[in-house]
Amino acid sequence: MESLLKLFDAEYKFMSIVWEHEPVNSTELTRICEKELGWKKPTTYSMIKKLCERGIMKNEKATVTALIAKGDVQKYEAGVLIHRVFDDSMPSFITSFLQDKTLSEEEAEKIKAMIDEAVK
């Protein structure tokens, strides 16, 4: 499963477009990728083929859909970052993340609620 969730930057940008527009016709996807990523048609079709072969998406009858959820990829990437950069320390991550930032009261309440839920 881990190999499915590991996306390189270009793959993540492409998948973000797929997640936003799915199910999407492959021809329409090439138009969107040209506009948003500056990709030509062969680049988009190469990426579709590559990600289909990896089991990340499917292309049936010229309709492209994701086989993995954006949230799963984000969760995986966050875990990798916290492990690699912060030695699996959530407090170190949060300290670094909040350094030089100001949260609104609403943001702080949402974060407190998430922490309370995680502790239960």
Coordinates of N, CA, C and O in Angstrom, one line a residue:
M1 N 0.8 -1.2 0.0 CA 0.0 0.0 0.0 C 0.9 1.3 0.0 O 0.5 2.2 -0.6
E2 N 2.0 1.2 0.7 CA 2.9 2.4 0.8 C 3.3 2.9 -0.6 O 3.3 4.1 -0.8
S3 N 3.6 1.9 -1.5 CA 4.1 2.3 -2.8 C 3.0 3.1 -3.6 O 3.3 3.9 -4.5
L4 N 1.7 2.8 -3.3 CA 0.6 3.5 -3.9 C 0.5 4.9 -3.4 O 0.0 5.8 -4.1
L5 N 0.8 5.1 -2.2 CA 0.6 6.4 -1.5 C 1.8 7.4 -1.8 O 1.6 8.6 -1.6
K6 N 2.9 6.9 -2.2 CA 4.1 7.7 -2.4 C 4.0 8.3 -3.8 O 4.1 7.6 -4.8
L7 N 3.8 9.6 -3.9 CA 3.6 10.3 -5.1 C 4.7 11.4 -5.2 O 5.0 12.1 -4.3
F8 N 5.3 11.5 -6.4 CA 6.3 12.6 -6.6 C 5.5 13.9 -6.9 O 4.3 13.8 -7.1
D9 N 6.2 15.0 -6.8 CA 5.5 16.3 -6.9 C 4.6 16.4 -8.2 O 3.4 16.8 -8.1
A10 N 5.1 16.0 -9.3 CA 4.3 16.1 -10.6 C 3.1 15.2 -10.5 O 2.0 15.5 -10.9
E11 N 3.3 14.0 -9.9 CA 2.2 13.0 -9.8 C 1.1 13.6 -8.9 O 0.0 13.4 -9.1
Y12 N 1.6 14.2 -7.8 CA 0.6 14.7 -6.8 C -0.2 15.9 -7.4 O -1.4 15.9 -7.3
K13 N 0.5 16.7 -8.2 CA -0.2 17.8 -8.8 C -1.2 17.3 -9.8 O -2.4 17.8 -9.9
F14 N -0.8 16.3 -10.6 CA -1.7 15.7 -11.6 C -2.9 15.0 -10.8 O -4.1 15.2 -11.2
M15 N -2.6 14.2 -9.8 CA -3.7 13.6 -9.1 C -4.6 14.6 -8.4 O -5.8 14.3 -8.3
S16 N -4.1 15.7 -8.0 CA -5.0 16.7 -7.4 C -6.0 17.2 -8.4 O -7.2 17.4 -8.1
I17 N -5.6 17.3 -9.7 CA -6.6 17.6 -10.8 C -7.6 16.5 -10.9 O -8.8 16.8 -11.1
V18 N -7.1 15.3 -10.9 CA -8.0 14.1 -11.1 C -9.0 14.1 -9.9 O -10.2 14.0 -10.2
W19 N -8.5 14.2 -8.7 CA -9.4 14.2 -7.5 C -10.5 15.3 -7.6 O -11.6 15.1 -7.3
E20 N -10.1 16.5 -8.1 CA -11.0 17.6 -8.2 C -12.1 17.4 -9.3 O -13.2 17.8 -9.1
H21 N -11.7 16.7 -10.4 CA -12.6 16.6 -11.5 C -13.2 15.3 -11.8 O -14.0 15.1 -12.7
E22 N -12.8 14.3 -11.0 CA -13.2 12.9 -11.3 C -14.7 12.7 -11.1 O -15.3 13.3 -10.3
P23 N -15.3 11.7 -11.9 CA -14.7 11.1 -13.1 C -14.5 12.1 -14.2 O -15.4 13.0 -14.4
V24 N -13.4 12.0 -14.9 CA -13.1 13.0 -15.9 C -12.7 12.3 -17.2 O -12.0 11.3 -17.2
N25 N -13.2 12.8 -18.3 CA -12.9 12.2 -19.6 C -11.4 12.5 -19.9 O -10.9 13.6 -19.6
S26 N -10.7 11.6 -20.4 CA -9.2 11.7 -20.6 C -8.9 12.9 -21.6 O -7.9 13.6 -21.4
T27 N -9.8 13.2 -22.5 CA -9.5 14.3 -23.4 C -9.7 15.6 -22.7 O -8.9 16.5 -22.8
E28 N -10.7 15.7 -21.8 CA -10.9 16.9 -21.0 C -9.8 17.0 -20.0 O -9.3 18.1 -19.7
L29 N -9.3 15.9 -19.5 CA -8.1 15.9 -18.6 C -6.9 16.5 -19.2 O -6.2 17.3 -18.6
T30 N -6.7 16.2 -20.5 CA -5.5 16.8 -21.2 C -5.7 18.3 -21.3 O -4.7 19.0 -21.2
R31 N -6.9 18.8 -21.6 CA -7.1 20.2 -21.6 C -6.9 20.9 -20.3 O -6.2 22.0 -20.3
I32 N -7.3 20.3 -19.2 CA -7.1 20.9 -17.9 C -5.6 20.9 -17.6 O -5.1 21.9 -17.1
C33 N -4.9 19.8 -17.9 CA -3.5 19.7 -17.6 C -2.7 20.7 -18.4 O -1.7 21.3 -17.9
E34 N -3.1 20.9 -19.6 CA -2.4 21.9 -20.4 C -2.6 23.3 -19.8 O -1.6 24.1 -19.7
K35 N -3.8 23.6 -19.4 CA -4.1 24.9 -18.8 C -3.4 25.1 -17.4 O -2.8 26.1 -17.2
E36 N -3.5 24.1 -16.6 CA -3.1 24.2 -15.2 C -1.6 23.9 -15.0 O -0.9 24.4 -14.1
L37 N -1.1 22.9 -15.8 CA 0.3 22.5 -15.6 C 1.2 22.8 -16.8 O 2.4 22.6 -16.7
G38 N 0.6 23.3 -17.9 CA 1.4 23.5 -19.1 C 1.9 22.3 -19.8 O 2.8 22.3 -20.6
W39 N 1.2 21.2 -19.5 CA 1.5 19.9 -20.2 C 0.9 19.8 -21.5 O -0.2 20.2 -21.8
K40 N 1.7 19.1 -22.4 CA 1.1 18.7 -23.7 C 0.4 17.4 -23.6 O 0.6 16.7 -22.6
K41 N -0.4 17.1 -24.6 CA -1.2 15.9 -24.6 C -0.4 14.6 -24.3 O -0.8 13.8 -23.4
P42 N 0.8 14.4 -25.0 CA 1.5 13.2 -24.7 C 2.0 13.0 -23.2 O 2.1 11.9 -22.7
T43 N 2.3 14.2 -22.6 CA 2.7 14.1 -21.2 C 1.6 13.7 -20.3 O 1.8 12.8 -19.4
T44 N 0.4 14.2 -20.5 CA -0.8 13.8 -19.7 C -1.1 12.3 -20.0 O -1.3 11.6 -19.0
Y45 N -1.0 11.9 -21.2 CA -1.3 10.5 -21.5 C -0.3 9.5 -20.9 O -0.6 8.4 -20.4
S46 N 1.0 10.0 -20.9 CA 2.0 9.2 -20.3 C 1.8 9.1 -18.8 O 2.0 8.0 -18.2
M47 N 1.4 10.1 -18.1 CA 1.1 10.1 -16.7 C -0.1 9.2 -16.4 O 0.0 8.5 -15.4
I48 N -1.1 9.3 -17.2 CA -2.3 8.4 -17.0 C -1.8 7.0 -17.1 O -2.1 6.2 -16.2
K49 N -1.1 6.6 -18.1 CA -0.6 5.3 -18.3 C 0.3 4.8 -17.1 O 0.1 3.7 -16.5
K50 N 1.2 5.6 -16.7 CA 2.1 5.3 -15.6 C 1.3 5.1 -14.3 O 1.5 4.1 -13.6
L51 N 0.4 6.0 -14.0 CA -0.4 5.8 -12.7 C -1.4 4.7 -12.8 O -1.7 4.1 -11.7
C52 N -1.9 4.4 -13.9 CA -2.8 3.2 -14.1 C -2.0 1.9 -13.9 O -2.4 1.0 -13.2
E53 N -0.8 1.9 -14.4 CA 0.1 0.7 -14.2 C 0.5 0.5 -12.8 O 0.6 -0.6 -12.3
R54 N 0.6 1.6 -12.0 CA 0.9 1.5 -10.6 C -0.3 1.2 -9.7 O -0.2 1.0 -8.5
G55 N -1.5 1.2 -10.3 CA -2.7 1.0 -9.6 C -3.3 2.2 -8.8 O -4.0 2.0 -7.9
I56 N -2.8 3.4 -9.2 CA -3.2 4.6 -8.5 C -4.5 5.1 -9.1 O -5.3 5.8 -8.4
M57 N -4.7 4.9 -10.3 CA -5.9 5.4 -11.0 C -6.3 4.3 -12.1 O -5.6 3.4 -12.3
K58 N -7.5 4.5 -12.6 CA -7.9 3.7 -13.7 C -8.5 4.6 -14.9 O -9.0 5.7 -14.6
N59 N -8.4 4.0 -16.1 CA -8.9 4.7 -17.3 C -9.7 3.7 -18.0 O -9.1 2.9 -18.8
E60 N -11.0 3.8 -17.9 CA -11.9 2.9 -18.5 C -12.8 3.6 -19.5 O -13.5 4.6 -19.0
K61 N -12.8 3.2 -20.7 CA -13.7 3.9 -21.7 C -13.4 5.4 -21.7 O -14.4 6.2 -21.7
A62 N -12.1 5.8 -21.6 CA -11.7 7.2 -21.7 C -12.2 8.0 -20.5 O -12.2 9.2 -20.6
T63 N -12.5 7.3 -19.4 CA -12.9 8.0 -18.2 C -11.9 7.7 -17.1 O -11.7 6.5 -16.8
V64 N -11.3 8.7 -16.5 CA -10.2 8.6 -15.5 C -10.8 8.8 -14.1 O -11.5 9.8 -13.9
T65 N -10.5 7.8 -13.2 CA -10.9 8.0 -11.8 C -9.7 7.5 -11.0 O -8.9 6.7 -11.4
A66 N -9.7 8.0 -9.8 CA -8.6 7.7 -8.8 C -9.0 6.4 -8.1 O -10.2 6.1 -7.9
L67 N -8.0 5.6 -7.8 CA -8.2 4.4 -7.0 C -7.7 4.6 -5.6 O -7.9 3.7 -4.7
I68 N -7.1 5.7 -5.3 CA -6.6 6.0 -3.9 C -7.2 7.4 -3.6 O -7.4 8.2 -4.4
A69 N -7.5 7.6 -2.3 CA -8.1 8.8 -1.8 C -7.0 9.9 -1.5 O -5.9 9.5 -1.1
K70 N -7.3 11.1 -1.8 CA -6.4 12.2 -1.5 C -6.0 12.2 0.0 O -4.9 12.4 0.3
G71 N -7.0 12.0 0.8 CA -6.7 12.0 2.3 C -5.7 11.0 2.7 O -4.9 11.2 3.6
D72 N -5.8 9.8 2.0 CA -4.8 8.7 2.4 C -3.4 9.1 2.0 O -2.5 8.9 2.7
V73 N -3.3 9.8 0.8 CA -1.9 10.3 0.4 C -1.4 11.3 1.3 O -0.3 11.3 1.8
Q74 N -2.3 12.3 1.7 CA -1.9 13.3 2.6 C -1.5 12.8 4.0 O -0.5 13.2 4.6
K75 N -2.2 11.8 4.5 CA -1.9 11.2 5.8 C -0.6 10.5 5.7 O 0.3 10.6 6.6
Y76 N -0.3 9.8 4.6 CA 1.0 9.1 4.4 C 2.1 10.1 4.4 O 3.1 9.9 5.1
E77 N 2.0 11.1 3.6 CA 3.0 12.1 3.4 C 3.3 12.9 4.7 O 4.4 13.2 5.0
A78 N 2.2 13.2 5.5 CA 2.4 13.9 6.8 C 3.2 12.9 7.7 O 4.1 13.4 8.4
G79 N 2.9 11.7 7.7 CA 3.6 10.7 8.6 C 5.1 10.6 8.2 O 5.9 10.5 9.1
V80 N 5.3 10.6 6.9 CA 6.7 10.5 6.4 C 7.5 11.7 6.9 O 8.6 11.6 7.3
L81 N 6.9 12.9 6.7 CA 7.5 14.2 7.1 C 7.8 14.2 8.6 O 8.9 14.5 9.0
I82 N 6.9 13.8 9.4 CA 7.0 13.8 10.9 C 8.1 12.8 11.3 O 8.9 13.1 12.1
H83 N 8.1 11.7 10.6 CA 9.2 10.7 10.9 C 10.6 11.2 10.5 O 11.5 11.1 11.3
R84 N 10.7 11.6 9.3 CA 12.0 12.0 8.7 C 12.6 13.2 9.3 O 13.7 13.3 9.7
V85 N 11.7 14.3 9.5 CA 12.3 15.6 9.9 C 12.2 15.8 11.4 O 13.0 16.5 12.0
F86 N 11.1 15.2 12.0 CA 10.9 15.5 13.4 C 11.1 14.3 14.3 O 10.6 14.3 15.5
D87 N 11.7 13.2 13.8 CA 12.0 12.0 14.6 C 10.7 11.5 15.3 O 10.7 11.1 16.5
D88 N 9.6 11.5 14.6 CA 8.3 11.0 15.1 C 7.8 11.8 16.3 O 6.9 11.3 17.0
S89 N 8.2 13.0 16.4 CA 7.8 13.9 17.5 C 6.7 14.8 17.1 O 7.0 15.8 16.4
M90 N 5.5 14.6 17.4 CA 4.4 15.5 17.1 C 4.6 16.8 17.8 O 4.4 17.9 17.1
P91 N 5.0 16.9 19.0 CA 5.2 18.2 19.6 C 6.3 19.0 18.9 O 6.1 20.2 18.7
S92 N 7.3 18.4 18.4 CA 8.4 19.1 17.7 C 7.8 19.6 16.4 O 8.1 20.8 16.0
F93 N 7.0 18.8 15.7 CA 6.3 19.2 14.5 C 5.4 20.5 14.7 O 5.5 21.5 14.0
I94 N 4.6 20.4 15.7 CA 3.7 21.5 16.0 C 4.4 22.7 16.4 O 4.1 23.8 15.9
T95 N 5.4 22.6 17.2 CA 6.2 23.8 17.6 C 6.8 24.4 16.4 O 6.8 25.7 16.2
S96 N 7.4 23.6 15.5 CA 8.0 24.2 14.3 C 7.0 24.8 13.4 O 7.2 25.9 12.8
F97 N 5.8 24.1 13.2 CA 4.8 24.6 12.3 C 4.2 25.9 12.8 O 3.9 26.8 12.0
L98 N 4.0 26.1 14.1 CA 3.4 27.3 14.6 C 4.4 28.4 14.9 O 3.9 29.5 15.1
Q99 N 5.6 28.1 14.8 CA 6.6 29.2 15.0 C 6.4 30.4 14.0 O 6.2 30.2 12.8
D100 N 6.3 31.6 14.5 CA 6.1 32.8 13.7 C 4.7 32.8 13.1 O 4.6 33.5 12.1
K101 N 3.8 32.1 13.5 CA 2.4 32.1 13.0 C 1.4 32.5 14.1 O 1.6 32.3 15.2
T102 N 0.4 33.2 13.7 CA -0.7 33.5 14.6 C -2.0 32.8 14.1 O -2.3 32.9 12.9
L103 N -2.6 32.1 15.0 CA -3.8 31.4 14.7 C -5.0 32.3 15.1 O -5.0 33.0 16.1
S104 N -6.1 32.1 14.3 CA -7.3 32.8 14.7 C -7.9 32.0 15.9 O -7.5 30.8 16.1
E105 N -8.9 32.6 16.6 CA -9.5 31.8 17.7 C -10.2 30.6 17.2 O -10.1 29.5 17.8
E106 N -10.8 30.7 16.0 CA -11.5 29.6 15.4 C -10.5 28.4 15.0 O -10.8 27.3 15.3
E107 N -9.4 28.8 14.4 CA -8.4 27.8 14.1 C -7.9 27.1 15.4 O -7.7 25.9 15.4
A108 N -7.6 27.9 16.4 CA -7.1 27.3 17.7 C -8.1 26.3 18.3 O -7.8 25.2 18.8
E109 N -9.4 26.7 18.2 CA -10.4 25.8 18.8 C -10.6 24.5 18.0 O -10.7 23.5 18.5
K110 N -10.4 24.6 16.7 CA -10.5 23.4 15.8 C -9.3 22.5 16.2 O -9.5 21.3 16.3
I111 N -8.1 23.0 16.3 CA -6.9 22.2 16.7 C -7.1 21.6 18.0 O -6.8 20.4 18.2
K112 N -7.6 22.4 19.0 CA -7.8 21.8 20.4 C -8.8 20.7 20.3 O -8.6 19.6 21.0
A113 N -9.9 20.8 19.5 CA -10.9 19.8 19.4 C -10.3 18.5 18.8 O -10.6 17.4 19.2
M114 N -9.4 18.7 17.8 CA -8.7 17.5 17.1 C -7.8 16.8 18.1 O -7.8 15.6 18.2
I115 N -7.1 17.6 18.9 CA -6.2 17.0 19.9 C -7.0 16.2 21.0 O -6.7 15.1 21.3
D116 N -8.1 16.9 21.5 CA -9.0 16.2 22.4 C -9.5 14.9 21.9 O -9.6 13.9 22.6
E117 N -9.9 14.9 20.6 CA -10.5 13.7 20.0 C -9.4 12.6 19.9 O -9.6 11.4 20.1
A118 N -8.2 13.0 19.5 CA -7.1 12.0 19.4 C -6.6 11.4 20.7 O -6.1 10.3 20.7
V119 N -6.8 12.1 21.8 CA -6.4 11.7 23.1 C -7.4 10.6 23.7 O -7.1 9.8 24.4
K120 N -8.7 10.7 23.2 CA -9.7 9.8 23.8 C -9.5 8.4 23.4 O -8.9 7.9 22.6

